[in-house]
Every structure is written in C-alpha cells, then in structure tokens.
C-alpha cells in the first residue's frame, strides 16, 4: 500500500475497490481495501475520506463501516442529477479498480453521552450508522429518525432493521417530513443531537434546537452555508514557518494566496465543509466562515479553514 506523508501529515493511500453494491435507488456502497491485504488506518464514527478522482476532482465521503474492521472501509455514494462528475465517476467504478484516498479525517466526532437523538436525511445516514453502533455498544439510550424521499431511496434500511423500534423510518411520499417539533421540541437532559443530511433539514434542526443547551447539537453539512462577502477587505497574512508575508485581496482566499507563494497547503472542497485545510492560528482575529468548527472551537481562535475564513483585522499569522 503506497503511503505519502505531506508537510501537513495526512496520508494518501492507493486502495482497491473490493465490492460495489446497490443499497438503494441511486445509492451504491463501495468497499475499499489495501491491495496487499494490510490494515487500513484507524478511524472513529463521523470520519470521512477524500477520493482523489482526478487532478481537480476530489470528493468527500463518510465512512459507514465498522471502525473495528481494519481490513476495509465502506462509503456510500448517491448519484446526483446535478453532479459535477464525482458521483457519476464513482457509479461507473467496478470491483478491482484502483482509487487514491486521503484521510481519514473527523470533524463530526461522537462525544460520550448517556443518550442520543440521531436525525438523518437521505444519504446523510452514512456517518450516522457507525455512531449508532457505538451508542448501542456503550449502552447509551438512543433513537434514530431517518427521512428520505421514498422508502426505496433510503439506503441501509435492512441493516438498520436489527435495531427494532429504536429506528423510525419516515419516507416523505408516505408520511411527509420528519416531525422535528415532536422529536426535538423540548430539550432533553444529558442528550446530544447528531444530524446529517440536506441543508433544509439541517437548518430546520438547528432552528428547532435553538433552546437546547450549548454544545448539544452536532451537525455535518454537505454544502457550504451562504456568506455575505460584499464587505470583505484586504488583509496581511504571515506564513510563519515559510517566512512569507503577503496581502490577501478582498476577492481571494488565504488558501489561494498560499498556493501563489508556494506555501504547502492541502485542500479538497474549498468551500469550508471538509476540514482538509485546517490551519493553526498564531495571531489575529479570525472571521470564521466554515461549516466544520463548532461555537467553542471558533471562540478559541486556535484553528481556521483557510479556504473560506478570513481576518477581522488587518493581520493574521498562521503556522504555515
């Protein structure tokens, strides 16, 4: 298995597709293994990997298999009509095909708690599956509320059947939308909420949980949140380890400026949703615009996603 360590110490692995299975209408599950049969890097529920599908084609997918099984990783991919090439490329892959993978990386960590409410929409079920298994193994109380367009479009329903009435399936064409007011309307002591799915669901869950204690809600977004950039101003960035000082124009990102000056940085989504470009902040006040960090992490001002976030002041010093 080929492994390359970069300056930012993230592995790139040359893996092989061991199996491709249809798990629902429009969704395939892909099993990835080492070509030499060796163990893969360890990971925890909520982690995702990058699939490097071409020079400018990198896509992130949540791991949905058993973290204890170090022989394979499983991802699931929805074929989207407006795909920019990623999902279509993967749906064309077959067992035996090679694929280059980067990671794993986890910004959706399952924190220990006595109880959980899991909410998933569509392909958002993928990071939730190993979370449920861990919650079950720990003896925690939990429930899953899983919505989808139709029953046939909802992946891994058979796999979830073993959990019985802890799982509630809500196909929209049969039962309408998830009843979030009933599920999450009243804060529950010692309960954490984990949600993944399309933006409208995440926004609705975030609104419904507005009265829950800080830190109770954990979201993973597939698409970037809209940010008003009309008032953006230039600022100075110092790449401390590289000994370079540069100006970041109002219409460019720190990531782009770093690349201009041959500063080694790693990025995938360039939309603030994958966490690949996370960078340590040494000085300066960050204007966080990502969809990865929680409120406490933003408040600490210790790291930032340089593909979208900026500086609130005139100068920022980064550990690059």
PDB file of C-alpha atoms in Angstrom:
ATOM      1  CA  UNK A   1       0.000   0.000   0.000  1.00  0.00           C
ATOM      2  CA  UNK A   2       1.530   3.276  -1.082  1.00  0.00           C
ATOM      3  CA  UNK A   3       1.550   5.963   1.578  1.00  0.00           C
ATOM      4  CA  UNK A   4       2.849   9.501   1.093  1.00  0.00           C
ATOM      5  CA  UNK A   5       3.280  11.847   4.052  1.00  0.00           C
ATOM      6  CA  UNK A   6       2.899  15.542   3.229  1.00  0.00           C
ATOM      7  CA  UNK A   7       4.023  18.506   5.273  1.00  0.00           C
ATOM      8  CA  UNK A   8       0.566  18.544   6.871  1.00  0.00           C
ATOM      9  CA  UNK A   9       0.977  14.863   7.786  1.00  0.00           C
ATOM     10  CA  UNK A  10      -2.071  13.429   6.067  1.00  0.00           C
ATOM     11  CA  UNK A  11      -1.780  10.058   4.363  1.00  0.00           C
ATOM     12  CA  UNK A  12      -2.679   9.315   0.775  1.00  0.00           C
ATOM     13  CA  UNK A  13      -3.424   5.650   0.162  1.00  0.00           C
ATOM     14  CA  UNK A  14      -3.584   3.655  -3.054  1.00  0.00           C
ATOM     15  CA  UNK A  15      -6.537   1.349  -2.422  1.00  0.00           C
ATOM     16  CA  UNK A  16      -8.585  -1.129  -4.431  1.00  0.00           C
ATOM     17  CA  UNK A  17     -12.346  -1.392  -4.789  1.00  0.00           C
ATOM     18  CA  UNK A  18     -13.303  -4.798  -3.335  1.00  0.00           C
ATOM     19  CA  UNK A  19     -17.054  -4.596  -3.936  1.00  0.00           C
ATOM     20  CA  UNK A  20     -19.744  -2.348  -5.388  1.00  0.00           C
ATOM     21  CA  UNK A  21     -23.298  -2.947  -4.141  1.00  0.00           C
ATOM     22  CA  UNK A  22     -26.608  -1.238  -4.827  1.00  0.00           C
ATOM     23  CA  UNK A  23     -28.002  -0.367  -1.378  1.00  0.00           C
ATOM     24  CA  UNK A  24     -30.997   1.686  -2.501  1.00  0.00           C
ATOM     25  CA  UNK A  25     -32.340   3.502  -5.519  1.00  0.00           C
ATOM     26  CA  UNK A  26     -29.454   5.660  -6.773  1.00  0.00           C
ATOM     27  CA  UNK A  27     -27.009   4.741  -3.991  1.00  0.00           C
ATOM     28  CA  UNK A  28     -24.038   2.379  -4.238  1.00  0.00           C
ATOM     29  CA  UNK A  29     -21.866   1.161  -1.377  1.00  0.00           C
ATOM     30  CA  UNK A  30     -18.159   0.857  -2.167  1.00  0.00           C
ATOM     31  CA  UNK A  31     -15.805  -1.319  -0.141  1.00  0.00           C
ATOM     32  CA  UNK A  32     -12.182  -0.137  -0.206  1.00  0.00           C
ATOM     33  CA  UNK A  33      -9.269  -2.384   0.769  1.00  0.00           C
ATOM     34  CA  UNK A  34      -5.493  -2.357   0.672  1.00  0.00           C
ATOM     35  CA  UNK A  35      -4.199  -4.147  -2.452  1.00  0.00           C
ATOM     36  CA  UNK A  36      -1.753  -6.098  -0.267  1.00  0.00           C
ATOM     37  CA  UNK A  37      -4.399  -7.115   2.268  1.00  0.00           C
ATOM     38  CA  UNK A  38      -2.877  -4.960   5.002  1.00  0.00           C
ATOM     39  CA  UNK A  39      -4.669  -2.993   7.680  1.00  0.00           C
ATOM     40  CA  UNK A  40      -6.057   0.458   6.951  1.00  0.00           C
ATOM     41  CA  UNK A  41      -5.599   3.453   9.272  1.00  0.00           C
ATOM     42  CA  UNK A  42      -7.892   3.534  12.280  1.00  0.00           C
ATOM     43  CA  UNK A  43     -10.876   5.881  12.399  1.00  0.00           C
ATOM     44  CA  UNK A  44     -13.790   6.835  14.621  1.00  0.00           C
ATOM     45  CA  UNK A  45     -17.522   7.287  13.887  1.00  0.00           C
ATOM     46  CA  UNK A  46     -18.165  10.508  11.965  1.00  0.00           C
ATOM     47  CA  UNK A  47     -14.933  10.321   9.958  1.00  0.00           C
ATOM     48  CA  UNK A  48     -14.742  10.853   6.217  1.00  0.00           C
ATOM     49  CA  UNK A  49     -12.170  10.337   3.480  1.00  0.00           C
ATOM     50  CA  UNK A  50     -11.330  12.161   0.265  1.00  0.00           C
ATOM     51  CA  UNK A  51     -11.448  10.265  -3.010  1.00  0.00           C
ATOM     52  CA  UNK A  52      -8.933  11.731  -5.449  1.00  0.00           C
ATOM     53  CA  UNK A  53     -10.678  11.085  -8.759  1.00  0.00           C
ATOM     54  CA  UNK A  54      -8.590  13.360 -10.982  1.00  0.00           C
ATOM     55  CA  UNK A  55      -6.363  16.425 -10.963  1.00  0.00           C
ATOM     56  CA  UNK A  56      -9.209  18.745  -9.996  1.00  0.00           C
ATOM     57  CA  UNK A  57     -11.786  16.202  -8.873  1.00  0.00           C
ATOM     58  CA  UNK A  58     -11.735  15.483  -5.128  1.00  0.00           C
ATOM     59  CA  UNK A  59     -14.836  14.370  -3.255  1.00  0.00           C
ATOM     60  CA  UNK A  60     -15.500  13.668   0.429  1.00  0.00           C
ATOM     61  CA  UNK A  61     -17.476  10.645   1.636  1.00  0.00           C
ATOM     62  CA  UNK A  62     -18.315   9.500   5.153  1.00  0.00           C
ATOM     63  CA  UNK A  63     -17.109   6.112   6.343  1.00  0.00           C
ATOM     64  CA  UNK A  64     -20.097   3.915   7.185  1.00  0.00           C
ATOM     65  CA  UNK A  65     -18.488   0.580   8.047  1.00  0.00           C
ATOM     66  CA  UNK A  66     -17.317  -0.846  11.382  1.00  0.00           C
ATOM     67  CA  UNK A  67     -14.298   1.061  12.778  1.00  0.00           C
ATOM     68  CA  UNK A  68     -13.119  -2.163  14.415  1.00  0.00           C
ATOM     69  CA  UNK A  69     -12.706  -3.785  10.990  1.00  0.00           C
ATOM     70  CA  UNK A  70      -9.301  -2.507   9.860  1.00  0.00           C
ATOM     71  CA  UNK A  71      -9.407  -4.555   6.619  1.00  0.00           C
ATOM     72  CA  UNK A  72     -11.917  -2.391   4.747  1.00  0.00           C
ATOM     73  CA  UNK A  73     -13.558   0.999   4.538  1.00  0.00           C
ATOM     74  CA  UNK A  74     -17.093   1.413   3.232  1.00  0.00           C
ATOM     75  CA  UNK A  75     -18.519   4.554   1.694  1.00  0.00           C
ATOM     76  CA  UNK A  76     -21.898   5.119   0.053  1.00  0.00           C
ATOM     77  CA  UNK A  77     -22.421   7.446  -2.891  1.00  0.00           C
ATOM     78  CA  UNK A  78     -25.644   8.964  -4.180  1.00  0.00           C
ATOM     79  CA  UNK A  79     -25.826   9.577  -7.923  1.00  0.00           C
ATOM     80  CA  UNK A  80     -26.942  13.198  -8.134  1.00  0.00           C
ATOM     81  CA  UNK A  81     -28.574  14.658 -11.266  1.00  0.00           C
ATOM     82  CA  UNK A  82     -26.540  17.867 -10.994  1.00  0.00           C
ATOM     83  CA  UNK A  83     -23.287  16.008 -10.315  1.00  0.00           C
ATOM     84  CA  UNK A  84     -20.105  17.829 -11.345  1.00  0.00           C
ATOM     85  CA  UNK A  85     -18.567  14.469 -12.185  1.00  0.00           C
ATOM     86  CA  UNK A  86     -17.736  12.912  -8.823  1.00  0.00           C
ATOM     87  CA  UNK A  87     -20.752  10.729  -8.144  1.00  0.00           C
ATOM     88  CA  UNK A  88     -21.068   9.733 -11.800  1.00  0.00           C
ATOM     89  CA  UNK A  89     -17.414   8.682 -11.879  1.00  0.00           C
ATOM     90  CA  UNK A  90     -17.808   6.561  -8.766  1.00  0.00           C
ATOM     91  CA  UNK A  91     -21.017   4.915 -10.001  1.00  0.00           C
ATOM     92  CA  UNK A  92     -19.062   3.795 -13.060  1.00  0.00           C
ATOM     93  CA  UNK A  93     -16.372   2.087 -10.955  1.00  0.00           C
ATOM     94  CA  UNK A  94     -16.176  -1.679 -10.574  1.00  0.00           C
ATOM     95  CA  UNK A  95     -14.561  -4.195  -8.228  1.00  0.00           C
ATOM     96  CA  UNK A  96     -10.826  -4.328  -8.866  1.00  0.00           C
ATOM     97  CA  UNK A  97     -10.490  -0.667  -9.851  1.00  0.00           C
ATOM     98  CA  UNK A  98      -7.737   1.309  -8.093  1.00  0.00           C
ATOM     99  CA  UNK A  99      -8.592   4.526  -6.268  1.00  0.00           C
ATOM    100  CA  UNK A 100      -6.452   7.033  -4.394  1.00  0.00           C
ATOM    101  CA  UNK A 101      -7.809   8.030  -0.993  1.00  0.00           C
ATOM    102  CA  UNK A 102      -6.761  10.707   1.503  1.00  0.00           C
ATOM    103  CA  UNK A 103      -7.568  10.634   5.209  1.00  0.00           C
ATOM    104  CA  UNK A 104      -9.432   9.656   7.292  1.00  0.00           C
ATOM    105  CA  UNK A 105     -10.397  12.913   8.992  1.00  0.00           C
ATOM    106  CA  UNK A 106     -13.073  13.565  11.620  1.00  0.00           C
ATOM    107  CA  UNK A 107     -14.827  16.835  12.387  1.00  0.00           C
ATOM    108  CA  UNK A 108     -18.087  15.114  13.358  1.00  0.00           C
ATOM    109  CA  UNK A 109     -16.903  13.239  16.429  1.00  0.00           C
ATOM    110  CA  UNK A 110     -19.387  11.302  18.549  1.00  0.00           C
ATOM    111  CA  UNK A 111     -18.995  12.628  22.094  1.00  0.00           C
ATOM    112  CA  UNK A 112     -19.784  10.349  25.016  1.00  0.00           C
ATOM    113  CA  UNK A 113     -23.271  10.862  26.428  1.00  0.00           C
ATOM    114  CA  UNK A 114     -25.994   8.916  28.269  1.00  0.00           C
ATOM    115  CA  UNK A 115     -28.464   9.468  25.396  1.00  0.00           C
ATOM    116  CA  UNK A 116     -28.627  10.498  21.735  1.00  0.00           C
ATOM    117  CA  UNK A 117     -31.163  11.673  19.198  1.00  0.00           C
ATOM    118  CA  UNK A 118     -29.909  10.854  15.698  1.00  0.00           C
ATOM    119  CA  UNK A 119     -31.565  12.590  12.755  1.00  0.00           C
ATOM    120  CA  UNK A 120     -30.645  11.638   9.191  1.00  0.00           C
ATOM    121  CA  UNK A 121     -31.907  12.742   5.813  1.00  0.00           C
ATOM    122  CA  UNK A 122     -31.187  10.744   2.657  1.00  0.00           C
ATOM    123  CA  UNK A 123     -27.516   9.932   2.148  1.00  0.00           C
ATOM    124  CA  UNK A 124     -26.869  11.660   5.494  1.00  0.00           C
ATOM    125  CA  UNK A 125     -27.429   8.255   7.081  1.00  0.00           C
ATOM    126  CA  UNK A 126     -23.842   7.243   6.227  1.00  0.00           C
ATOM    127  CA  UNK A 127     -21.915   8.873   9.116  1.00  0.00           C
ATOM    128  CA  UNK A 128     -24.766   8.048  11.499  1.00  0.00           C
ATOM    129  CA  UNK A 129     -24.506   4.252  11.012  1.00  0.00           C
ATOM    130  CA  UNK A 130     -21.235   3.741  12.936  1.00  0.00           C
ATOM    131  CA  UNK A 131     -22.392   6.269  15.531  1.00  0.00           C
ATOM    132  CA  UNK A 132     -25.476   4.152  16.217  1.00  0.00           C
ATOM    133  CA  UNK A 133     -23.349   1.026  16.539  1.00  0.00           C
ATOM    134  CA  UNK A 134     -21.070   2.773  19.052  1.00  0.00           C
ATOM    135  CA  UNK A 135     -24.015   4.151  21.036  1.00  0.00           C
ATOM    136  CA  UNK A 136     -25.564   0.677  21.157  1.00  0.00           C
ATOM    137  CA  UNK A 137     -22.295  -0.909  22.265  1.00  0.00           C
ATOM    138  CA  UNK A 138     -21.828   1.686  25.017  1.00  0.00           C
ATOM    139  CA  UNK A 139     -25.274   1.035  26.469  1.00  0.00           C
ATOM    140  CA  UNK A 140     -26.469   4.595  25.810  1.00  0.00           C
ATOM    141  CA  UNK A 141     -30.112   5.345  25.126  1.00  0.00           C
ATOM    142  CA  UNK A 142     -30.678   6.389  21.533  1.00  0.00           C
ATOM    143  CA  UNK A 143     -33.207   6.837  18.764  1.00  0.00           C
ATOM    144  CA  UNK A 144     -32.802   7.335  15.024  1.00  0.00           C
ATOM    145  CA  UNK A 145     -35.232   9.361  12.927  1.00  0.00           C
ATOM    146  CA  UNK A 146     -34.431   8.709   9.271  1.00  0.00           C
ATOM    147  CA  UNK A 147     -36.194  10.561   6.454  1.00  0.00           C
ATOM    148  CA  UNK A 148     -35.980  10.093   2.699  1.00  0.00           C
ATOM    149  CA  UNK A 149     -37.854  10.807  -0.497  1.00  0.00           C
ATOM    150  CA  UNK A 150     -39.205   7.271  -0.801  1.00  0.00           C
ATOM    151  CA  UNK A 151     -38.645   4.002   1.027  1.00  0.00           C
ATOM    152  CA  UNK A 152     -36.748   2.611  -1.972  1.00  0.00           C
ATOM    153  CA  UNK A 153     -34.374   5.601  -1.967  1.00  0.00           C
ATOM    154  CA  UNK A 154     -33.358   5.103   1.682  1.00  0.00           C
ATOM    155  CA  UNK A 155     -30.046   3.273   1.978  1.00  0.00           C
ATOM    156  CA  UNK A 156     -29.165   0.632   4.594  1.00  0.00           C
ATOM    157  CA  UNK A 157     -32.750   0.080   5.748  1.00  0.00           C
ATOM    158  CA  UNK A 158     -32.127  -3.684   6.004  1.00  0.00           C
ATOM    159  CA  UNK A 159     -29.011  -3.068   8.095  1.00  0.00           C
ATOM    160  CA  UNK A 160     -30.982  -0.847  10.473  1.00  0.00           C
ATOM    161  CA  UNK A 161     -33.783  -3.385  10.930  1.00  0.00           C
ATOM    162  CA  UNK A 162     -31.883  -5.197  13.689  1.00  0.00           C
ATOM    163  CA  UNK A 163     -32.357  -2.218  15.995  1.00  0.00           C
ATOM    164  CA  UNK A 164     -36.135  -2.601  16.014  1.00  0.00           C
ATOM    165  CA  UNK A 165     -38.265   0.285  17.262  1.00  0.00           C
ATOM    166  CA  UNK A 166     -35.249   2.433  18.104  1.00  0.00           C
ATOM    167  CA  UNK A 167     -35.310   3.325  14.395  1.00  0.00           C
ATOM    168  CA  UNK A 168     -38.136   5.349  12.861  1.00  0.00           C
ATOM    169  CA  UNK A 169     -38.274   5.491   9.059  1.00  0.00           C
ATOM    170  CA  UNK A 170     -40.098   8.440   7.515  1.00  0.00           C
ATOM    171  CA  UNK A 171     -40.429   8.140   3.722  1.00  0.00           C
ATOM    172  CA  UNK A 172     -41.701  11.527   2.570  1.00  0.00           C
ATOM    173  CA  UNK A 173     -44.111  10.136  -0.055  1.00  0.00           C
ATOM    174  CA  UNK A 174     -45.815   8.047   2.647  1.00  0.00           C
ATOM    175  CA  UNK A 175     -45.535  10.073   5.868  1.00  0.00           C
ATOM    176  CA  UNK A 176     -44.398  13.570   4.937  1.00  0.00           C
ATOM    177  CA  UNK A 177     -41.441  15.311   6.554  1.00  0.00           C
ATOM    178  CA  UNK A 178     -39.794  14.419   9.844  1.00  0.00           C
ATOM    179  CA  UNK A 179     -41.810  15.892  12.750  1.00  0.00           C
ATOM    180  CA  UNK A 180     -38.935  17.827  14.297  1.00  0.00           C
ATOM    181  CA  UNK A 181     -41.165  19.666  16.767  1.00  0.00           C
ATOM    182  CA  UNK A 182     -42.115  16.352  18.339  1.00  0.00           C
ATOM    183  CA  UNK A 183     -38.649  14.822  18.081  1.00  0.00           C
ATOM    184  CA  UNK A 184     -36.629  17.800  19.300  1.00  0.00           C
ATOM    185  CA  UNK A 185     -39.125  20.371  20.549  1.00  0.00           C
ATOM    186  CA  UNK A 186     -38.190  20.018  24.215  1.00  0.00           C
ATOM    187  CA  UNK A 187     -34.564  19.830  25.361  1.00  0.00           C
ATOM    188  CA  UNK A 188     -33.721  16.502  26.955  1.00  0.00           C
ATOM    189  CA  UNK A 189     -31.171  16.439  29.804  1.00  0.00           C
ATOM    190  CA  UNK A 190     -27.883  14.688  29.050  1.00  0.00           C
ATOM    191  CA  UNK A 191     -28.932  14.093  25.432  1.00  0.00           C
ATOM    192  CA  UNK A 192     -26.842  15.007  22.395  1.00  0.00           C
ATOM    193  CA  UNK A 193     -28.344  15.528  18.938  1.00  0.00           C
ATOM    194  CA  UNK A 194     -26.457  14.390  15.829  1.00  0.00           C
ATOM    195  CA  UNK A 195     -27.814  15.291  12.418  1.00  0.00           C
ATOM    196  CA  UNK A 196     -26.603  14.883   8.849  1.00  0.00           C
ATOM    197  CA  UNK A 197     -28.487  15.458   5.622  1.00  0.00           C
ATOM    198  CA  UNK A 198     -29.537  18.136   3.125  1.00  0.00           C
ATOM    199  CA  UNK A 199     -29.321  21.805   4.017  1.00  0.00           C
ATOM    200  CA  UNK A 200     -33.078  22.382   4.598  1.00  0.00           C
ATOM    201  CA  UNK A 201     -33.126  19.576   7.168  1.00  0.00           C
ATOM    202  CA  UNK A 202     -30.020  20.864   8.935  1.00  0.00           C
ATOM    203  CA  UNK A 203     -31.384  24.403   9.059  1.00  0.00           C
ATOM    204  CA  UNK A 204     -34.691  23.132  10.445  1.00  0.00           C
ATOM    205  CA  UNK A 205     -32.974  21.019  13.100  1.00  0.00           C
ATOM    206  CA  UNK A 206     -30.733  23.933  14.065  1.00  0.00           C
ATOM    207  CA  UNK A 207     -33.785  26.175  14.459  1.00  0.00           C
ATOM    208  CA  UNK A 208     -35.713  23.564  16.439  1.00  0.00           C
ATOM    209  CA  UNK A 209     -32.747  23.022  18.790  1.00  0.00           C
ATOM    210  CA  UNK A 210     -32.286  26.730  19.490  1.00  0.00           C
ATOM    211  CA  UNK A 211     -33.464  26.218  23.087  1.00  0.00           C
ATOM    212  CA  UNK A 212     -31.193  23.237  23.732  1.00  0.00           C
ATOM    213  CA  UNK A 213     -28.024  23.728  25.825  1.00  0.00           C
ATOM    214  CA  UNK A 214     -24.935  24.966  24.008  1.00  0.00           C
ATOM    215  CA  UNK A 215     -22.987  22.042  22.593  1.00  0.00           C
ATOM    216  CA  UNK A 216     -25.935  19.648  22.489  1.00  0.00           C
ATOM    217  CA  UNK A 217     -26.393  19.872  18.710  1.00  0.00           C
ATOM    218  CA  UNK A 218     -23.840  18.459  16.263  1.00  0.00           C
ATOM    219  CA  UNK A 219     -24.292  18.893  12.508  1.00  0.00           C
ATOM    220  CA  UNK A 220     -22.416  17.781   9.425  1.00  0.00           C
ATOM    221  CA  UNK A 221     -23.121  19.729   6.253  1.00  0.00           C
ATOM    222  CA  UNK A 222     -22.741  18.526   2.668  1.00  0.00           C
ATOM    223  CA  UNK A 223     -22.948  22.021   1.180  1.00  0.00           C
ATOM    224  CA  UNK A 224     -21.467  25.332   2.265  1.00  0.00           C
ATOM    225  CA  UNK A 225     -23.530  27.978   4.002  1.00  0.00           C
ATOM    226  CA  UNK A 226     -24.062  31.234   2.151  1.00  0.00           C
ATOM    227  CA  UNK A 227     -21.838  34.098   3.325  1.00  0.00           C
ATOM    228  CA  UNK A 228     -22.120  37.791   2.503  1.00  0.00           C
ATOM    229  CA  UNK A 229     -18.744  38.763   1.025  1.00  0.00           C
ATOM    230  CA  UNK A 230     -19.703  42.258  -0.100  1.00  0.00           C
ATOM    231  CA  UNK A 231     -17.848  43.919   2.779  1.00  0.00           C
ATOM    232  CA  UNK A 232     -14.628  41.915   2.511  1.00  0.00           C
ATOM    233  CA  UNK A 233     -11.403  43.890   2.832  1.00  0.00           C
ATOM    234  CA  UNK A 234      -7.737  43.060   2.091  1.00  0.00           C
ATOM    235  CA  UNK A 235      -5.545  41.973   4.995  1.00  0.00           C
ATOM    236  CA  UNK A 236      -1.978  40.803   5.580  1.00  0.00           C
ATOM    237  CA  UNK A 237      -1.212  37.142   6.209  1.00  0.00           C
ATOM    238  CA  UNK A 238       2.090  35.898   7.602  1.00  0.00           C
ATOM    239  CA  UNK A 239       3.043  32.293   6.850  1.00  0.00           C
ATOM    240  CA  UNK A 240       5.281  31.969   9.905  1.00  0.00           C
ATOM    241  CA  UNK A 241       7.183  28.740   9.127  1.00  0.00           C
ATOM    242  CA  UNK A 242       7.720  29.751   5.498  1.00  0.00           C
ATOM    243  CA  UNK A 243       8.903  33.255   6.385  1.00  0.00           C
ATOM    244  CA  UNK A 244       6.496  34.817   3.890  1.00  0.00           C
ATOM    245  CA  UNK A 245       4.235  37.847   4.321  1.00  0.00           C
ATOM    246  CA  UNK A 246       1.573  38.563   1.702  1.00  0.00           C
ATOM    247  CA  UNK A 247      -1.621  40.505   1.110  1.00  0.00           C
ATOM    248  CA  UNK A 248      -4.900  38.609   0.767  1.00  0.00           C
ATOM    249  CA  UNK A 249      -7.111  40.649  -1.591  1.00  0.00           C
ATOM    250  CA  UNK A 250     -10.805  41.076  -0.869  1.00  0.00           C
ATOM    251  CA  UNK A 251     -11.755  38.683  -3.645  1.00  0.00           C
ATOM    252  CA  UNK A 252      -9.227  35.900  -2.945  1.00  0.00           C
ATOM    253  CA  UNK A 253      -8.772  33.283  -0.222  1.00  0.00           C
ATOM    254  CA  UNK A 254      -5.820  32.673   2.090  1.00  0.00           C
ATOM    255  CA  UNK A 255      -5.569  29.229   0.513  1.00  0.00           C
ATOM    256  CA  UNK A 256      -5.147  30.702  -2.972  1.00  0.00           C
ATOM    257  CA  UNK A 257      -2.547  33.219  -1.783  1.00  0.00           C
ATOM    258  CA  UNK A 258      -0.615  30.446  -0.026  1.00  0.00           C
ATOM    259  CA  UNK A 259      -0.506  28.464  -3.260  1.00  0.00           C
ATOM    260  CA  UNK A 260       0.638  31.597  -5.143  1.00  0.00           C
ATOM    261  CA  UNK A 261       3.664  31.757  -2.837  1.00  0.00           C
ATOM    262  CA  UNK A 262       4.422  28.006  -2.979  1.00  0.00           C
ATOM    263  CA  UNK A 263       3.397  27.503   0.636  1.00  0.00           C
ATOM    264  CA  UNK A 264       2.451  23.843   1.125  1.00  0.00           C
ATOM    265  CA  UNK A 265      -1.252  23.611   1.907  1.00  0.00           C
ATOM    266  CA  UNK A 266      -3.770  20.831   1.416  1.00  0.00           C
ATOM    267  CA  UNK A 267      -7.365  21.351   0.307  1.00  0.00           C
ATOM    268  CA  UNK A 268     -10.304  19.418  -1.093  1.00  0.00           C
ATOM    269  CA  UNK A 269     -13.733  21.055  -1.074  1.00  0.00           C
ATOM    270  CA  UNK A 270     -12.513  24.695  -0.932  1.00  0.00           C
ATOM    271  CA  UNK A 271     -15.970  25.506   0.484  1.00  0.00           C
ATOM    272  CA  UNK A 272     -15.318  25.144   4.215  1.00  0.00           C
ATOM    273  CA  UNK A 273     -17.096  21.825   4.663  1.00  0.00           C
ATOM    274  CA  UNK A 274     -14.396  19.124   4.666  1.00  0.00           C
ATOM    275  CA  UNK A 275     -11.767  20.376   7.129  1.00  0.00           C
ATOM    276  CA  UNK A 276      -8.797  19.451   4.938  1.00  0.00           C
ATOM    277  CA  UNK A 277      -7.240  22.922   5.049  1.00  0.00           C
ATOM    278  CA  UNK A 278      -7.479  23.365   8.831  1.00  0.00           C
ATOM    279  CA  UNK A 279      -4.579  25.568   9.925  1.00  0.00           C
ATOM    280  CA  UNK A 280      -3.248  26.660  13.312  1.00  0.00           C
ATOM    281  CA  UNK A 281      -3.674  30.370  14.064  1.00  0.00           C
ATOM    282  CA  UNK A 282      -0.766  32.044  15.897  1.00  0.00           C
ATOM    283  CA  UNK A 283      -2.002  35.650  15.911  1.00  0.00           C
ATOM    284  CA  UNK A 284      -5.039  37.572  14.686  1.00  0.00           C
ATOM    285  CA  UNK A 285      -8.810  37.569  14.956  1.00  0.00           C
ATOM    286  CA  UNK A 286     -10.446  35.061  12.616  1.00  0.00           C
ATOM    287  CA  UNK A 287     -13.687  35.649  10.733  1.00  0.00           C
ATOM    288  CA  UNK A 288     -14.860  32.014  10.685  1.00  0.00           C
ATOM    289  CA  UNK A 289     -16.971  31.101   7.651  1.00  0.00           C
ATOM    290  CA  UNK A 290     -16.668  27.320   7.609  1.00  0.00           C
ATOM    291  CA  UNK A 291     -19.275  24.658   8.333  1.00  0.00           C
ATOM    292  CA  UNK A 292     -16.869  22.480  10.339  1.00  0.00           C
ATOM    293  CA  UNK A 293     -15.952  24.137  13.633  1.00  0.00           C
ATOM    294  CA  UNK A 294     -18.418  24.412  16.490  1.00  0.00           C
ATOM    295  CA  UNK A 295     -19.007  27.576  18.519  1.00  0.00           C
ATOM    296  CA  UNK A 296     -16.443  26.692  21.178  1.00  0.00           C
ATOM    297  CA  UNK A 297     -13.776  25.932  18.573  1.00  0.00           C
ATOM    298  CA  UNK A 298     -14.438  29.223  16.833  1.00  0.00           C
ATOM    299  CA  UNK A 299     -14.314  31.113  20.101  1.00  0.00           C
ATOM    300  CA  UNK A 300     -10.927  29.585  20.957  1.00  0.00           C
ATOM    301  CA  UNK A 301      -9.463  31.117  17.744  1.00  0.00           C
ATOM    302  CA  UNK A 302      -6.855  28.331  17.616  1.00  0.00           C
ATOM    303  CA  UNK A 303      -7.527  26.987  14.100  1.00  0.00           C
ATOM    304  CA  UNK A 304      -9.265  28.105  10.920  1.00  0.00           C
ATOM    305  CA  UNK A 305     -10.252  26.816   7.471  1.00  0.00           C
ATOM    306  CA  UNK A 306      -8.162  28.942   5.138  1.00  0.00           C
ATOM    307  CA  UNK A 307     -10.234  28.167   2.043  1.00  0.00           C
ATOM    308  CA  UNK A 308     -13.119  30.391   3.189  1.00  0.00           C
ATOM    309  CA  UNK A 309     -12.385  32.087   6.531  1.00  0.00           C
ATOM    310  CA  UNK A 310     -10.725  35.490   6.719  1.00  0.00           C
ATOM    311  CA  UNK A 311      -9.305  38.012   9.187  1.00  0.00           C
ATOM    312  CA  UNK A 312     -11.449  40.502  11.083  1.00  0.00           C
ATOM    313  CA  UNK A 313      -8.483  42.825  11.495  1.00  0.00           C
ATOM    314  CA  UNK A 314      -5.519  43.796   9.359  1.00  0.00           C
ATOM    315  CA  UNK A 315      -3.040  40.991  10.128  1.00  0.00           C
ATOM    316  CA  UNK A 316      -3.129  37.236  10.591  1.00  0.00           C
ATOM    317  CA  UNK A 317      -0.201  34.942  11.494  1.00  0.00           C
ATOM    318  CA  UNK A 318      -0.538  31.262  10.589  1.00  0.00           C
ATOM    319  CA  UNK A 319       1.567  28.186  11.323  1.00  0.00           C
ATOM    320  CA  UNK A 320       2.439  27.528   7.687  1.00  0.00           C
TER     321      UNK A 320
END
